[in-house]
Tab-separated table of C-alpha atoms and ligand atoms in Angstrom:
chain	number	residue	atom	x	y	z
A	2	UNK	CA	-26.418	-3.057	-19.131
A	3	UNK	CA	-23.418	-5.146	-19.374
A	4	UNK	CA	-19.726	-4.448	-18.092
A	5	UNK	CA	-18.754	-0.960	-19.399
A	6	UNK	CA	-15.269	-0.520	-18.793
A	7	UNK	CA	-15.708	2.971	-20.542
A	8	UNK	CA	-17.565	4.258	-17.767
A	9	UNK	CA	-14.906	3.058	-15.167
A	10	UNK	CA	-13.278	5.703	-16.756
A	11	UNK	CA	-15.398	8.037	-16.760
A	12	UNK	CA	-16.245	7.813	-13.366
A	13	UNK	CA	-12.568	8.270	-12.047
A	14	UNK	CA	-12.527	11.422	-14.374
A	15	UNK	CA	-15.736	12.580	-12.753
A	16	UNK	CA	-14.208	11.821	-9.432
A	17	UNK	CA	-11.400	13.899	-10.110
A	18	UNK	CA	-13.140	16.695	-11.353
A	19	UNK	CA	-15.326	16.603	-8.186
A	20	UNK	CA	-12.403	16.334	-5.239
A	21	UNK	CA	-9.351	17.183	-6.711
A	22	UNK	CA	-7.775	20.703	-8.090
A	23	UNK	CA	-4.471	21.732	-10.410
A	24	UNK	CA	-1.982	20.132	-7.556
A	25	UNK	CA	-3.487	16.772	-8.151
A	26	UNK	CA	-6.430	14.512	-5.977
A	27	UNK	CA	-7.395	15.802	-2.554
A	28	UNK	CA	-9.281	13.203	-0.870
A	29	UNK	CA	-7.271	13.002	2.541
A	30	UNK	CA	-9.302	10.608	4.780
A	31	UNK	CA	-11.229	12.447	7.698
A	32	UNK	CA	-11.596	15.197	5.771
A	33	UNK	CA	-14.953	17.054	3.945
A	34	UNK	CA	-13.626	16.254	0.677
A	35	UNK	CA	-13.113	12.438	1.795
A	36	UNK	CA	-17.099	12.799	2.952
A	37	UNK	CA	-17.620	14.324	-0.757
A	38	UNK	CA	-16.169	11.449	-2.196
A	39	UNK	CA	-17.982	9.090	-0.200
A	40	UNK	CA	-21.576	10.422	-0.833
A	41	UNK	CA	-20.597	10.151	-4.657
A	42	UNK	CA	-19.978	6.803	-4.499
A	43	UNK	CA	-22.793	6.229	-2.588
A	44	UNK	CA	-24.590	7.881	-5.318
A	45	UNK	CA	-23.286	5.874	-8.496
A	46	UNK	CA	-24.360	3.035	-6.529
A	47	UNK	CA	-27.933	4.336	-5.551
A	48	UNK	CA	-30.293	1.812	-7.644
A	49	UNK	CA	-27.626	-1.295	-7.865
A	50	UNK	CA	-29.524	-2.872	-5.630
A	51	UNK	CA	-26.614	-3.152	-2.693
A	52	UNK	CA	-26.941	-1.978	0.877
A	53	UNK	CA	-24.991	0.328	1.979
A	54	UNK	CA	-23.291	0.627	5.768
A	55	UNK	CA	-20.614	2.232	7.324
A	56	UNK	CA	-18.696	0.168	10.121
A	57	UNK	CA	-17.342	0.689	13.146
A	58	UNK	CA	-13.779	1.727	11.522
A	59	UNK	CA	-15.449	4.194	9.110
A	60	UNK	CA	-15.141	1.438	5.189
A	61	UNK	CA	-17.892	2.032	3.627
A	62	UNK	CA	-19.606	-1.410	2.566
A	63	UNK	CA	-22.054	-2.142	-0.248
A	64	UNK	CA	-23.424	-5.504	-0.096
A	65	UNK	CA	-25.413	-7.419	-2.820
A	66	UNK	CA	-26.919	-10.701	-1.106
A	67	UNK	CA	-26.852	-13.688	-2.977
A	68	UNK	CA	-27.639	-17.418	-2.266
A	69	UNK	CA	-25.181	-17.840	0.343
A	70	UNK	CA	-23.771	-15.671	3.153
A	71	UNK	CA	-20.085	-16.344	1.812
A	72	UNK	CA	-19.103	-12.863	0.326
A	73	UNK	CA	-16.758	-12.083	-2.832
A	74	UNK	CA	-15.247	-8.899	-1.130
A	75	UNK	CA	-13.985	-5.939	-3.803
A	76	UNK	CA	-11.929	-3.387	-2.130
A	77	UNK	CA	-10.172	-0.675	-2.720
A	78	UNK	CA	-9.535	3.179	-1.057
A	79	UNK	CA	-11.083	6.620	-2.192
A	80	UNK	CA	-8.473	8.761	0.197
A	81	UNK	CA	-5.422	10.151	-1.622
A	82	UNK	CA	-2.476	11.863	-0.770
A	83	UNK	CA	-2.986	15.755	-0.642
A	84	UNK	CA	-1.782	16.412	-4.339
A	85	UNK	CA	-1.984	12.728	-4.975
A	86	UNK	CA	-3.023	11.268	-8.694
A	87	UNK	CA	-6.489	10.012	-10.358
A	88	UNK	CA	-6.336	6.230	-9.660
A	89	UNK	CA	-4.506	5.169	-6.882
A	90	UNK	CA	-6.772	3.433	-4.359
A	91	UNK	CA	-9.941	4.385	-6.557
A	92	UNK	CA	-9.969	2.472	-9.197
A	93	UNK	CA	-10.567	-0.499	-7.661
A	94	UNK	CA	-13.469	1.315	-5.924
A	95	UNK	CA	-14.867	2.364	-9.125
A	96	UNK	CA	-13.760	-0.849	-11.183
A	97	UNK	CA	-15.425	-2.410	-8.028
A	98	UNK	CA	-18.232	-0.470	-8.446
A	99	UNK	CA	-18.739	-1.492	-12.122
A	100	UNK	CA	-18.357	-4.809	-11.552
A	101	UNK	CA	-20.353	-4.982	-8.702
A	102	UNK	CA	-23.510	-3.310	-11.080
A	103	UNK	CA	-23.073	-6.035	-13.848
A	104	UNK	CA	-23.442	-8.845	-11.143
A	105	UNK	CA	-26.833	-7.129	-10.288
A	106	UNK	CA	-27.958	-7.395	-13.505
A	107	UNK	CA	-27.446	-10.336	-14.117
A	108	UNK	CA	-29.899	-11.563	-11.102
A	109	UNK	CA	-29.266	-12.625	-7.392
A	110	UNK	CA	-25.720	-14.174	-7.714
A	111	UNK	CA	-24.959	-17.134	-5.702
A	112	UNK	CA	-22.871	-16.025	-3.311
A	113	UNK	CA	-23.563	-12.790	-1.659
A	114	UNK	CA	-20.728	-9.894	-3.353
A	115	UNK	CA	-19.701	-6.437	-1.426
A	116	UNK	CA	-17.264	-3.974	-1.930
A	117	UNK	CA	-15.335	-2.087	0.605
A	118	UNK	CA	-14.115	1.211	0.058
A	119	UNK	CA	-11.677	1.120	3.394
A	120	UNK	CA	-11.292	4.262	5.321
A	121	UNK	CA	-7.402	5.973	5.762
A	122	UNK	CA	-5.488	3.388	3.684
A	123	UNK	CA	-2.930	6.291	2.845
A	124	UNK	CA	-2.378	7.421	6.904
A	125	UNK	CA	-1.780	10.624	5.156
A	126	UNK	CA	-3.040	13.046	7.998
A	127	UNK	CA	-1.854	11.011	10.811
A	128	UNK	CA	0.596	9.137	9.757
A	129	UNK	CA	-0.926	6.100	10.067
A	130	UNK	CA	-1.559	3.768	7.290
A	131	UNK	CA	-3.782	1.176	6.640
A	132	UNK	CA	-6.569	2.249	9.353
A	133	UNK	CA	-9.584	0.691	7.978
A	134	UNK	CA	-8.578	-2.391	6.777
A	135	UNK	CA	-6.395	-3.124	9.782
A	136	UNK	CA	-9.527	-2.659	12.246
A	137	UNK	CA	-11.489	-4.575	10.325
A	138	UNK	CA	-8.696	-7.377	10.381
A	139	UNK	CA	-8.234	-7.398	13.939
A	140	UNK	CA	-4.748	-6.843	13.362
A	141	UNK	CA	-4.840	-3.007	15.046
A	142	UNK	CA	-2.817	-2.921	18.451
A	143	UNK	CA	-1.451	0.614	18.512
A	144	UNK	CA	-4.863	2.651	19.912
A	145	UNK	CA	-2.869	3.989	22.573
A	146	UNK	CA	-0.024	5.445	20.450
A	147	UNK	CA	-2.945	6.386	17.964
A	148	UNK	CA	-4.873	8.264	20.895
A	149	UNK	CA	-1.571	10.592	21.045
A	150	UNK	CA	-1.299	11.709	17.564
A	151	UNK	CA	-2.007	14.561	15.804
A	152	UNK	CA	-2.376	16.394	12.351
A	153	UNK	CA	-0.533	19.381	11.635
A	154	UNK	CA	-2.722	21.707	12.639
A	155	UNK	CA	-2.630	20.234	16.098
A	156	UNK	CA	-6.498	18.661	15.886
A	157	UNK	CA	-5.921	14.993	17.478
A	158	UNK	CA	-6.796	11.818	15.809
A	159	UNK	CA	-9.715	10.813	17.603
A	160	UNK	CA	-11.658	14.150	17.384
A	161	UNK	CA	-11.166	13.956	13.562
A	162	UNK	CA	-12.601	10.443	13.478
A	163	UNK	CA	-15.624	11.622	15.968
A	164	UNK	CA	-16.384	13.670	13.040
A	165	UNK	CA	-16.880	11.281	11.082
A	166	UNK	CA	-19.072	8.954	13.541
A	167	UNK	CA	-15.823	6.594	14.362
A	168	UNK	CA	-14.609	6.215	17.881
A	169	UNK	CA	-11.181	4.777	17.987
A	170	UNK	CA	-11.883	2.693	21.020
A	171	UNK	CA	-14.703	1.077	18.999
A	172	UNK	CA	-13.199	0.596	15.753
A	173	UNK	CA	-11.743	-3.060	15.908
A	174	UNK	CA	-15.511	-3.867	16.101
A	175	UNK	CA	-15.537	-3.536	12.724
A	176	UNK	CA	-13.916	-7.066	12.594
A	177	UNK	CA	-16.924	-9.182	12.064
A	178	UNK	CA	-17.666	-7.097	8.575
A	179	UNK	CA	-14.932	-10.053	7.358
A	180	UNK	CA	-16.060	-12.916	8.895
A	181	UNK	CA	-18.222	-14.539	6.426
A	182	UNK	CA	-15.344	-13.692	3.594
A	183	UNK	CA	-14.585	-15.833	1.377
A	184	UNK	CA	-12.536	-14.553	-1.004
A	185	UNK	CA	-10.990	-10.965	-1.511
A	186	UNK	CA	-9.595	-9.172	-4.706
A	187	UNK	CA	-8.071	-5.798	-5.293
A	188	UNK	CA	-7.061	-4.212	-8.455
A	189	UNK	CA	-4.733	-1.541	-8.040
A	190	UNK	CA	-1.961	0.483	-10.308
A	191	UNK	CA	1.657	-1.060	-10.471
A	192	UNK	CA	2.875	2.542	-8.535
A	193	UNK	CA	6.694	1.386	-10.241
A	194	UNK	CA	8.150	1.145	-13.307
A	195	UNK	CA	8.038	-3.244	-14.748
A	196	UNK	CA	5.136	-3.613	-16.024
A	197	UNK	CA	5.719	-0.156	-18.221
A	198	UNK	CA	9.072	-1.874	-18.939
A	199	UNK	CA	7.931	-5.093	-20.548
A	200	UNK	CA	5.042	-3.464	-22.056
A	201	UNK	CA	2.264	-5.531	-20.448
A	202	UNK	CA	-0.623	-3.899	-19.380
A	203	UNK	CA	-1.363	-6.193	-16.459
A	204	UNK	CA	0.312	-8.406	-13.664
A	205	UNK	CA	-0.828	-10.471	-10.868
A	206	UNK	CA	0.574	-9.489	-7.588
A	207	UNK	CA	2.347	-12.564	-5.352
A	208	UNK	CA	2.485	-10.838	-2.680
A	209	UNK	CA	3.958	-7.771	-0.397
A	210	UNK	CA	6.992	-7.590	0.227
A	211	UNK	CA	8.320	-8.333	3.928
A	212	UNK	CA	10.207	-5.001	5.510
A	213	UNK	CA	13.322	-4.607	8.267
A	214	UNK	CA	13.824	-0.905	8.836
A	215	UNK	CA	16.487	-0.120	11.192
A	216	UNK	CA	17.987	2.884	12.923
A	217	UNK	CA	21.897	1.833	12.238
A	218	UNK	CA	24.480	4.528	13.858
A	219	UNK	CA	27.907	4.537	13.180
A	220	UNK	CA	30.343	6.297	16.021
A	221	UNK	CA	33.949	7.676	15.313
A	222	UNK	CA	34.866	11.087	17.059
A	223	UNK	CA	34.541	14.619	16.826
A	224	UNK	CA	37.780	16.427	16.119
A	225	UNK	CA	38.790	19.234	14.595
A	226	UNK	CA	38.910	19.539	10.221
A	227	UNK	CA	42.085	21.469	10.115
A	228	UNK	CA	44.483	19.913	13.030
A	229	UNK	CA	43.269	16.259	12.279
A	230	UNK	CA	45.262	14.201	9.847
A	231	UNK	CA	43.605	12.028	7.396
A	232	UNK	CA	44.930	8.848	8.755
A	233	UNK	CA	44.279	10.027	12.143
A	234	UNK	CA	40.745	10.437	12.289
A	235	UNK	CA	37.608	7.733	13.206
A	236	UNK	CA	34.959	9.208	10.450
A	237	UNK	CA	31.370	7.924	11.379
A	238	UNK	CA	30.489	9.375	7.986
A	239	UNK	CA	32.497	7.381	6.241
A	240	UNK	CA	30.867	4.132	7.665
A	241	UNK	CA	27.673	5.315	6.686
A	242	UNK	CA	28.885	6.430	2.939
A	243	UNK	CA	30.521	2.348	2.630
A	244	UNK	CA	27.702	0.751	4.270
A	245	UNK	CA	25.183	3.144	1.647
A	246	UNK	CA	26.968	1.562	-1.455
A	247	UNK	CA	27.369	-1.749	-0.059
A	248	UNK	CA	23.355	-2.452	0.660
A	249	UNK	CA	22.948	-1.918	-3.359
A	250	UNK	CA	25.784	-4.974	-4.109
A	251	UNK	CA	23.567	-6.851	-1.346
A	252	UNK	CA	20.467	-6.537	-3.012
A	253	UNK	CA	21.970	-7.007	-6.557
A	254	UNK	CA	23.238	-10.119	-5.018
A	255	UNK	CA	20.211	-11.050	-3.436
A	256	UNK	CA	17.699	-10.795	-6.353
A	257	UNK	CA	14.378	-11.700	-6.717
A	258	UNK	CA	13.051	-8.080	-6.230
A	259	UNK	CA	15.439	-7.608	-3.784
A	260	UNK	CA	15.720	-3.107	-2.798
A	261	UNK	CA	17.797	-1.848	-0.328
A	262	UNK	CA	17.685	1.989	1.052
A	263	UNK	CA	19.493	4.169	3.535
A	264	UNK	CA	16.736	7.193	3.213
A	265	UNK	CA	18.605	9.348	5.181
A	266	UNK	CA	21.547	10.314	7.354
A	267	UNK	CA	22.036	12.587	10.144
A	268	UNK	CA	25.230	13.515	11.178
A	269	UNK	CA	26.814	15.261	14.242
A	270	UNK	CA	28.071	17.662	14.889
A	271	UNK	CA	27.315	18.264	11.380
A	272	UNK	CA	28.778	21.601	11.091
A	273	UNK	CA	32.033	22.337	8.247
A	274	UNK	CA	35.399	22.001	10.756
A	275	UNK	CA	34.423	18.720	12.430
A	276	UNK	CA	35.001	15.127	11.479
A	277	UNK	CA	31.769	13.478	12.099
A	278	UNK	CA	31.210	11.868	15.421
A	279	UNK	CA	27.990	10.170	14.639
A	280	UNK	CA	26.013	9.027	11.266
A	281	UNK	CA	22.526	7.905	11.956
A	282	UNK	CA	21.432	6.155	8.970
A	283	UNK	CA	17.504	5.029	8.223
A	284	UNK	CA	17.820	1.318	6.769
A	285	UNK	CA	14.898	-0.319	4.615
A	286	UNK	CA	14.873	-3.803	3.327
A	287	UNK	CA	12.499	-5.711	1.607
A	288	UNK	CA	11.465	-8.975	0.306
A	289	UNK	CA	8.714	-11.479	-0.522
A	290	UNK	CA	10.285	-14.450	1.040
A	291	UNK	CA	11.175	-14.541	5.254
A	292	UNK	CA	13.961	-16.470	4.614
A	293	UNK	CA	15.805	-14.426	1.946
A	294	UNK	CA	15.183	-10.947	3.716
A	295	UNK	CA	16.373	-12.487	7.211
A	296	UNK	CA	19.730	-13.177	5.467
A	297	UNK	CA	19.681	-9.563	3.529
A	298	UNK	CA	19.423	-8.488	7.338
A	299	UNK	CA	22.038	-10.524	8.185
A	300	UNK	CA	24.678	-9.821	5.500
A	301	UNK	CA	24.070	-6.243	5.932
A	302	UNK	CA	24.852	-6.152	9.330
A	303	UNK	CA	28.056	-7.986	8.970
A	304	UNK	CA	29.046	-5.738	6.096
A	305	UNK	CA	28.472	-2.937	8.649
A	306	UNK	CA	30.680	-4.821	11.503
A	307	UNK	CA	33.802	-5.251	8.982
A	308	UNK	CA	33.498	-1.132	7.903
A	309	UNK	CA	33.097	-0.331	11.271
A	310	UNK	CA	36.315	-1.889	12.245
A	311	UNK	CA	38.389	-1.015	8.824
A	312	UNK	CA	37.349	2.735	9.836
A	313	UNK	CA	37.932	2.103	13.344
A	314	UNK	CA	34.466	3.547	14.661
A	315	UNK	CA	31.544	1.834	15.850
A	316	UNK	CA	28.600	0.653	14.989
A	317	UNK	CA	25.032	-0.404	16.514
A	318	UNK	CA	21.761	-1.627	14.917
A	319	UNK	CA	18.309	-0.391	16.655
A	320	UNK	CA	15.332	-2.097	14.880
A	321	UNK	CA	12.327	0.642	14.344
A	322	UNK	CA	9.845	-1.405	12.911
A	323	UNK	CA	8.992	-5.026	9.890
A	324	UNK	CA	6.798	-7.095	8.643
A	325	UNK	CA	6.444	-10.104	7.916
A	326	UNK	CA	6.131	-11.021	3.943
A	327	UNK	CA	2.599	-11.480	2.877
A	328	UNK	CA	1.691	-14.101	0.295
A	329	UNK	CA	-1.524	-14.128	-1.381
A	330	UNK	CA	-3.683	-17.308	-2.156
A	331	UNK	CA	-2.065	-19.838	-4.727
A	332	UNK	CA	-5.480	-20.281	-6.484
A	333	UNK	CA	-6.498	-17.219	-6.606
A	334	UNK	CA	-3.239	-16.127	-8.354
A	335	UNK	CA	-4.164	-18.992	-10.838
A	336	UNK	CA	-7.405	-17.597	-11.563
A	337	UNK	CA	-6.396	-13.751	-11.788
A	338	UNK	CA	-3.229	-15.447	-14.112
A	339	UNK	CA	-5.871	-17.001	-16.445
A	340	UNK	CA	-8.138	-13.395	-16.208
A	341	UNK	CA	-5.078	-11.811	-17.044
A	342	UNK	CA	-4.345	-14.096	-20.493
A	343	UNK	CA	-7.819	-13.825	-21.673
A	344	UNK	CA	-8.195	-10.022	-21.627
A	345	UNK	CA	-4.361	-8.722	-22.358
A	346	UNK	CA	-3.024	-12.253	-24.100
A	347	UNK	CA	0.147	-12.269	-21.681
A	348	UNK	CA	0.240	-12.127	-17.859
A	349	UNK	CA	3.382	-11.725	-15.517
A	350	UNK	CA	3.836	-12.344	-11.959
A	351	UNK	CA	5.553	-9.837	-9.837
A	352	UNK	CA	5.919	-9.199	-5.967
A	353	UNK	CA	4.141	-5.498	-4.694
A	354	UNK	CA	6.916	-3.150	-2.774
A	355	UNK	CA	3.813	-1.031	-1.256
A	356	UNK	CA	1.843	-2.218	1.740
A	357	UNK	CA	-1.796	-2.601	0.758
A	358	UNK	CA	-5.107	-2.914	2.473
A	359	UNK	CA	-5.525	-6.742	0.707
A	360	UNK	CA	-2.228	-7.346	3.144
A	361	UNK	CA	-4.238	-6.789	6.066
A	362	UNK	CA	-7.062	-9.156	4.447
A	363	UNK	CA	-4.609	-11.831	3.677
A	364	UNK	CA	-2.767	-11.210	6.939
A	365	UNK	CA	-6.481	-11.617	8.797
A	366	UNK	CA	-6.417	-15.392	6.542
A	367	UNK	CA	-8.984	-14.683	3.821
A	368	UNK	CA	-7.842	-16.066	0.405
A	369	UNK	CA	-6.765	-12.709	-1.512
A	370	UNK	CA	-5.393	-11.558	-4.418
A	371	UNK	CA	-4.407	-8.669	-6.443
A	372	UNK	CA	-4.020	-7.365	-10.084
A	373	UNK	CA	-1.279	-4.411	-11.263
A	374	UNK	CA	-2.399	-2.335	-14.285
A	375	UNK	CA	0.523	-0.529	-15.395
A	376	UNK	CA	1.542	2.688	-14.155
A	377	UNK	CA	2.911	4.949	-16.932
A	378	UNK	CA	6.617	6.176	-15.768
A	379	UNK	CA	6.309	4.357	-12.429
A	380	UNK	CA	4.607	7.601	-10.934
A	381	UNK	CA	2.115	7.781	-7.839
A	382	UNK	CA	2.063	9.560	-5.241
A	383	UNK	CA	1.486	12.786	-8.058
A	384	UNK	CA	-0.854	14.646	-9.811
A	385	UNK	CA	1.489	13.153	-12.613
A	386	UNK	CA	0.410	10.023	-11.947
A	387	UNK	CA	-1.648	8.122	-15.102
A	388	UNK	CA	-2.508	4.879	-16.925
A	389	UNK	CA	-3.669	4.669	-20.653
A	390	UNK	CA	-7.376	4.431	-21.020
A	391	UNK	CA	-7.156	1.576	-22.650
A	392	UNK	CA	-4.977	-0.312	-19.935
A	393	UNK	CA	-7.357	0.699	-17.339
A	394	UNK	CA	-10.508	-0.776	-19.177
A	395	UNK	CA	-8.625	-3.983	-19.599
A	396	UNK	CA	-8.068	-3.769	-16.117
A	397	UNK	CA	-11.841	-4.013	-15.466
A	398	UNK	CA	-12.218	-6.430	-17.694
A	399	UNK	CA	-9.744	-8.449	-16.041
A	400	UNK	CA	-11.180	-8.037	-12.613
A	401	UNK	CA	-14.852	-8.575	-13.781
A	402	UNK	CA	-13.522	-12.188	-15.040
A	403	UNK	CA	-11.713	-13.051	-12.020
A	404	UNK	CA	-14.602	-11.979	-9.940
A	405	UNK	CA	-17.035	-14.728	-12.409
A	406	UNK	CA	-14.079	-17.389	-11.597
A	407	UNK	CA	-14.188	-16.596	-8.274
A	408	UNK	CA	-17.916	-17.207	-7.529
A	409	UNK	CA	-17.759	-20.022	-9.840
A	410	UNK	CA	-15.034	-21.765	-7.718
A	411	UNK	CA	-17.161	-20.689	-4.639
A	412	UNK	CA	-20.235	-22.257	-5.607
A	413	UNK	CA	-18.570	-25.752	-6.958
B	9	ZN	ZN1	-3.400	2.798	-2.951
């Protein structure tokens, strides 16, 4: 049978049916609805002819050996958010999937092809994104801090894992599952609104975006809202309401895909008859180039100096956690560019805002590189989340080409 886009489809449809209910998807990783999900998937593949094995981390590999030991990697994610939509994460493991069967058909292929369906890219139980594919990277460092957490119902990270055969101490021995990669490629929706807004169906992803997220707290004093005149008072509040509307005029400035968010404020004493003593603000900032976000950084801070001292309050800057930007491989952008042009006639290039598990593969230095299908509205996250049909088969199309170029570039 050749490529059937069509059943893509139908697949994620059956999936949905299977492990989700009227609130939207519920395949949290480390759950009995993520082990559902898993057996059916290791059911559509039964009879493709690929092994399957789970490693050390808990992805779930399929392998198809070919002529060489260098492996084409697929990947994508089958967890979901609780109440999370049809297609984020799996359809690249079903457009993987598909894929992955029309290579069979057509014989042994020359190099050997597997896809990865990575355990936990959504951290939605524990907080912690990115599990499986970091592991498998080598890039994991946080097992003590991971040791400590727990879900809400108080069950600890490690004894959910243990029930699914993964010990945490073990599971950056999952890092030789990408040593004879050669190349990796993820199709995944846009999750945001351009491609919807230049009515394309498909993009090829440059990139994730580099992130500074910082704890910035303005300090004025607490006095009293009746006895205090206006000129009189040191507001944190209003430092944190200036420095709010002055991060958009940065990233206006900035460009390039520049955003800019204060996500939330806490004031104290926060209560009606006090002036506000202190503003904690949450900072994010993000962009695809080092350089560009360093001075976003920069400029932000300095922004926050000069309203500190107009308002005459304080102000300090505690970084909570970045990342670095993340750019994917120049030729394979070429190749999913030209994939993109012969399926859907026009391609565009655009930077991802979301963290992805093909930024741990790219971080880990295996060529990688992603395709957008567009997401209608700019919704994830939401049982309101969708593509049209006929987007998504393109997008398999489009991924079954690049995947062809891709061997054929391996095998020159
Ligand atoms: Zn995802």
């Amino acid at each position: 049978m050749p490529l059937s886009p069509s059943r893509t489809v139908a697949d994620l449809r059956e999936l949905q049916e299977l492990t989700g209910d009227e609130n939207g998807a519920q395949r949290v990783a480390w759950t009995d609805m993520w082990e559902r999900a898993r057996e059916w998937l290791r059911g559509k593949l039964a009879g493709a002819g690929a092994e399957e094995k789970i490693d050390a981390a808990g992805n779930q590999w399929f392998t198809l050996s070919g002529g060489s030991d260098r492996a084409l990697l697929l990947g994508g994610h089958i967890d979901s958010v609780p109440n999370g939509g049809w297609l984020d994460g799996c359809l690249n493991v079903m457009a993987g999937a598909e894929v992955l069967r029309r290579i069979a058909e057509d014989g042994a292929p020359p190099v050997t092809v597997r896809l990865v369906n990575w355990a936990d890219e959504e951290g939605a139980r524990f907080g912690r994104s990115l599990f499986g594919s970091s592991a498998a990277a080598g890039s994991m460092a946080d097992q003590d801090e991971l040791r400590t957490r727990r879900d809400a119902d108080g069950i600890s990270l490690p004894d959910a894992l243990a029930e699914h055969g993964v010990e945490l101490d073990r599971a950056l021995d999952a890092r030789p599952e990408l040593e004879n990669a050669a190349a990796y490629l993820e199709l995944h929706i846009e999750q945001g609104p351009v491609l919807e807004s230049m009515d394309l169906p498909l993009g090829v992803v440059l990139g994730t975006f580099g992130v500074e997220r910082h704890l910035v707290t303005f300090r004025g004093q607490a006095a009293h809202a009746g006895s205090t005149p206006m000129d009189k008072r040191r507001d944190a509040l209003a430092g944190a309401a200036k420095l709010e509307l002055e991060i958009r005029e940065i990233a206006k400035r900035t460009g390039g895909g520049a955003v800019c968010t204060i996500g939330g404020v806490v004031t104290k004493p926060g209560i009606v008859t006090s002036v506000v003593e202190t503003a904690e603000c949450l900072l994010d900032q993000r962009h695809l180039e080092a350089g560009t976000l360093a001075a976003m950084l920069g400029e932000a801070k300095r922004a926050s100096e000069q309203i500190a001292h107009g308002e005459n309050i304080d102000v300090e800057w505690e970084r909570i956690w970045n990342i670095e930007p993340i750019l994917f491989d120049d030729a394979l952008i070429e190749l999913a560019d030209e994939s993109i042009r012969e399926v859907a006639g026009t391609s565009h290039r655009l930077p991802s805002g979301p963290l992805h598990d093909a930024a741990e593969v790219a971080r880990a230095g295996i060529p990688t590189v992603m395709l957008f299908v567009q997401s209608l509205r700019g919704l994830s996250h939401t049982k309101l989340e969708d593509t049209r049909e006929e987007h998504l088969e393109l997008s398999v199309q489009a991924l079954d080409r690049l995947a062809a170029k891709t061997i054929a570039n391996l095998t020159e």
